[in-house]
CSV table of C-alpha atoms in Angstrom, one decimal:
chain,number,residue,atom,x,y,z
B,1,MET,CA,51.3,-50.6,2.4
B,2,LYS,CA,50.3,-54.1,1.0
B,3,LEU,CA,47.9,-55.8,3.3
B,4,GLY,CA,47.0,-59.7,3.9
B,5,ILE,CA,44.3,-60.5,6.2
B,6,PHE,CA,43.7,-63.9,8.3
B,7,GLY,CA,39.8,-63.8,8.9
B,8,LEU,CA,36.9,-62.1,7.2
B,9,GLY,CA,34.3,-62.1,9.9
B,10,LYS,CA,32.8,-58.8,11.5
B,11,MET,CA,36.5,-57.4,12.4
B,12,GLY,CA,38.1,-58.5,8.8
B,13,ASN,CA,35.3,-56.6,7.1
B,14,LEU,CA,35.9,-53.6,8.9
B,15,TYR,CA,39.6,-53.7,8.5
B,16,VAL,CA,38.9,-54.2,4.6
B,17,ARG,CA,36.4,-51.1,4.7
B,18,ASP,CA,39.0,-49.0,6.9
B,19,PHE,CA,42.2,-49.9,5.2
B,20,LYS,CA,40.7,-49.4,1.7
B,21,SER,CA,39.3,-45.9,2.3
B,22,PHE,CA,43.0,-44.8,3.4
B,23,GLY,CA,44.5,-46.3,0.4
B,24,ALA,CA,46.0,-49.4,1.3
B,25,ASN,CA,46.6,-52.2,-1.1
B,26,ILE,CA,44.6,-55.2,0.1
B,27,ALA,CA,46.3,-58.2,-1.7
B,28,GLY,CA,44.0,-61.1,-0.2
B,29,ALA,CA,42.9,-63.1,2.7
B,30,VAL,CA,42.6,-66.5,4.1
B,31,CYS,CA,39.7,-67.6,6.0
B,32,SER,CA,38.6,-70.8,7.9
B,33,THR,CA,38.0,-72.8,4.8
B,34,TYR,CA,38.8,-72.0,1.1
B,35,GLN,CA,35.1,-71.8,0.1
B,36,SER,CA,34.2,-69.7,2.9
B,37,THR,CA,37.5,-67.1,1.6
B,38,GLU,CA,36.1,-67.2,-1.9
B,39,LYS,CA,32.7,-66.2,-1.0
B,40,LYS,CA,33.5,-63.6,1.3
B,41,VAL,CA,36.8,-62.1,-0.8
B,42,PHE,CA,34.1,-62.1,-4.0
B,43,ASN,CA,31.4,-60.2,-2.0
B,44,LEU,CA,34.1,-57.5,-0.5
B,45,ASN,CA,35.6,-57.4,-3.9
B,46,SER,CA,32.1,-56.2,-5.1
B,47,LYS,CA,31.4,-53.8,-2.4
B,48,TYR,CA,34.4,-52.1,-2.4
B,49,HIS,CA,35.6,-52.4,-6.0
B,50,LEU,CA,38.7,-54.2,-4.7
B,51,SER,CA,40.8,-56.9,-6.6
B,52,MET,CA,41.6,-58.9,-3.4
B,53,LYS,CA,42.5,-62.6,-3.7
B,54,ALA,CA,41.4,-65.7,-1.9
B,55,PHE,CA,44.2,-67.8,-0.8
B,56,LYS,CA,43.8,-71.4,0.2
B,57,ASP,CA,46.3,-71.2,3.1
B,58,GLU,CA,48.8,-68.9,4.9
B,59,HIS,CA,51.6,-70.5,3.1
B,60,GLU,CA,50.1,-69.3,-0.2
B,61,LEU,CA,49.3,-65.7,1.6
B,62,PHE,CA,53.0,-65.4,2.6
B,63,GLN,CA,54.0,-65.9,-0.8
B,64,GLN,CA,52.5,-62.7,-2.0
B,65,ASP,CA,54.3,-59.3,-1.9
B,66,ILE,CA,52.8,-57.8,1.3
B,67,ASP,CA,54.5,-55.9,4.0
B,68,THR,CA,51.5,-56.6,6.4
B,69,ILE,CA,49.6,-58.7,8.0
B,70,ALA,CA,46.3,-58.4,9.9
B,71,ILE,CA,45.1,-61.2,12.1
B,72,CYS,CA,41.5,-61.1,12.4
B,73,SER,CA,41.0,-64.6,12.9
B,74,ASN,CA,39.5,-66.4,15.9
B,75,ILE,CA,41.6,-66.1,19.1
B,76,GLU,CA,42.7,-69.8,18.8
B,77,THR,CA,44.8,-69.1,15.4
B,78,HIS,CA,46.3,-65.7,16.9
B,79,LEU,CA,49.3,-67.3,18.2
B,80,LYS,CA,50.0,-69.4,15.3
B,81,PHE,CA,49.7,-66.7,12.8
B,82,LEU,CA,51.5,-64.2,15.1
B,83,GLU,CA,54.5,-66.7,14.8
B,84,GLN,CA,54.5,-67.1,11.3
B,85,SER,CA,54.3,-63.5,10.5
B,86,ILE,CA,57.0,-62.7,12.6
B,87,SER,CA,59.2,-65.4,11.0
B,88,GLN,CA,58.2,-63.9,7.6
B,89,LYS,CA,59.2,-60.4,9.0
B,90,LYS,CA,55.7,-58.9,8.2
B,91,ASN,CA,54.4,-55.7,10.2
B,92,ILE,CA,51.3,-57.2,12.2
B,93,ILE,CA,48.0,-55.6,13.2
B,94,CYS,CA,46.4,-58.2,15.5
B,95,GLU,CA,42.9,-57.9,17.0
B,96,LYS,CA,42.4,-58.3,20.7
B,97,PRO,CA,43.4,-60.4,22.3
B,98,PHE,CA,46.8,-60.5,21.3
B,99,PHE,CA,46.5,-64.3,22.0
B,100,TRP,CA,45.2,-67.0,24.2
B,101,ASP,CA,45.7,-70.5,25.3
B,102,LYS,CA,43.7,-72.0,28.1
B,103,LYS,CA,46.7,-74.3,28.5
B,104,LEU,CA,49.5,-71.9,29.4
B,105,SER,CA,49.7,-70.2,32.6
B,106,LYS,CA,49.8,-66.5,33.3
B,107,LYS,CA,53.6,-66.5,33.5
B,108,GLN,CA,53.8,-68.5,30.2
B,109,ILE,CA,51.6,-66.0,28.3
B,110,LYS,CA,53.8,-63.2,29.3
B,111,ASP,CA,56.9,-65.1,28.8
B,112,LYS,CA,55.5,-65.8,25.3
B,113,THR,CA,54.4,-62.5,24.6
B,114,LEU,CA,57.8,-61.1,25.2
B,115,SER,CA,59.5,-63.6,23.1
B,116,LEU,CA,57.1,-62.6,20.4
B,117,LEU,CA,58.1,-58.9,21.1
B,118,GLN,CA,61.6,-59.1,21.4
B,119,ASN,CA,62.2,-61.6,18.1
B,120,ASN,CA,60.6,-59.2,15.8
B,121,GLU,CA,62.2,-56.7,13.9
B,122,LYS,CA,58.7,-55.4,12.5
B,123,LYS,CA,55.8,-53.3,14.0
B,124,ILE,CA,53.1,-55.3,15.9
B,125,THR,CA,50.0,-53.6,16.8
B,126,VAL,CA,47.3,-54.8,18.8
B,127,ASN,CA,44.0,-53.4,18.0
B,128,LEU,CA,42.3,-52.1,21.2
B,129,SER,CA,39.9,-49.5,19.7
B,130,ASN,CA,38.9,-49.2,16.0
B,131,ILE,CA,38.8,-45.5,16.1
B,132,TYR,CA,41.4,-44.4,13.6
B,133,LEU,CA,43.1,-47.7,13.5
B,134,ALA,CA,43.8,-47.8,9.8
B,135,GLU,CA,44.8,-44.0,9.2
B,136,LYS,CA,47.3,-44.1,12.3
B,137,TYR,CA,48.8,-47.6,11.3
B,138,ILE,CA,49.4,-46.4,7.7
B,139,GLU,CA,51.2,-43.4,9.1
B,140,ILE,CA,53.4,-45.6,11.2
B,141,VAL,CA,54.4,-47.8,8.4
B,142,GLU,CA,55.1,-45.1,6.1
B,143,LYS,CA,57.3,-43.0,8.7
B,144,ARG,CA,59.1,-46.1,9.1
B,145,LYS,CA,59.6,-46.5,5.7
B,146,LEU,CA,61.3,-43.1,5.6
B,147,LYS,CA,64.1,-44.1,7.9
């Protein structure tokens, strides 16, 4: 699995730690600013002996040879990154909540969620619990590759 990450806050750090421990190739990340991304990537590379890259934006990240996106950014960005990841045909791991927009009614949220799920040919996982997330997700992706 080659992983790209949106957001390296608390949850993004846990994803890096856990996915590294399960042997995933973590290509790099995008944070709210490039300066923030560079600093966080440098610190995580040092801590976990990685070679992640800091990307300026999602377009640069999507140009990489990655098959899975982890969305650990603030919830206001989830929908945007979900839609972009689906259009780029990536497997997706999204932190809870899946997405949220105060301007949408419950019906609109339900319809949007169904649309995202129906228009995606890859796996979408919403992390509701961190227990065994990385190990289970790698298992799912690897099984899909064998088919």
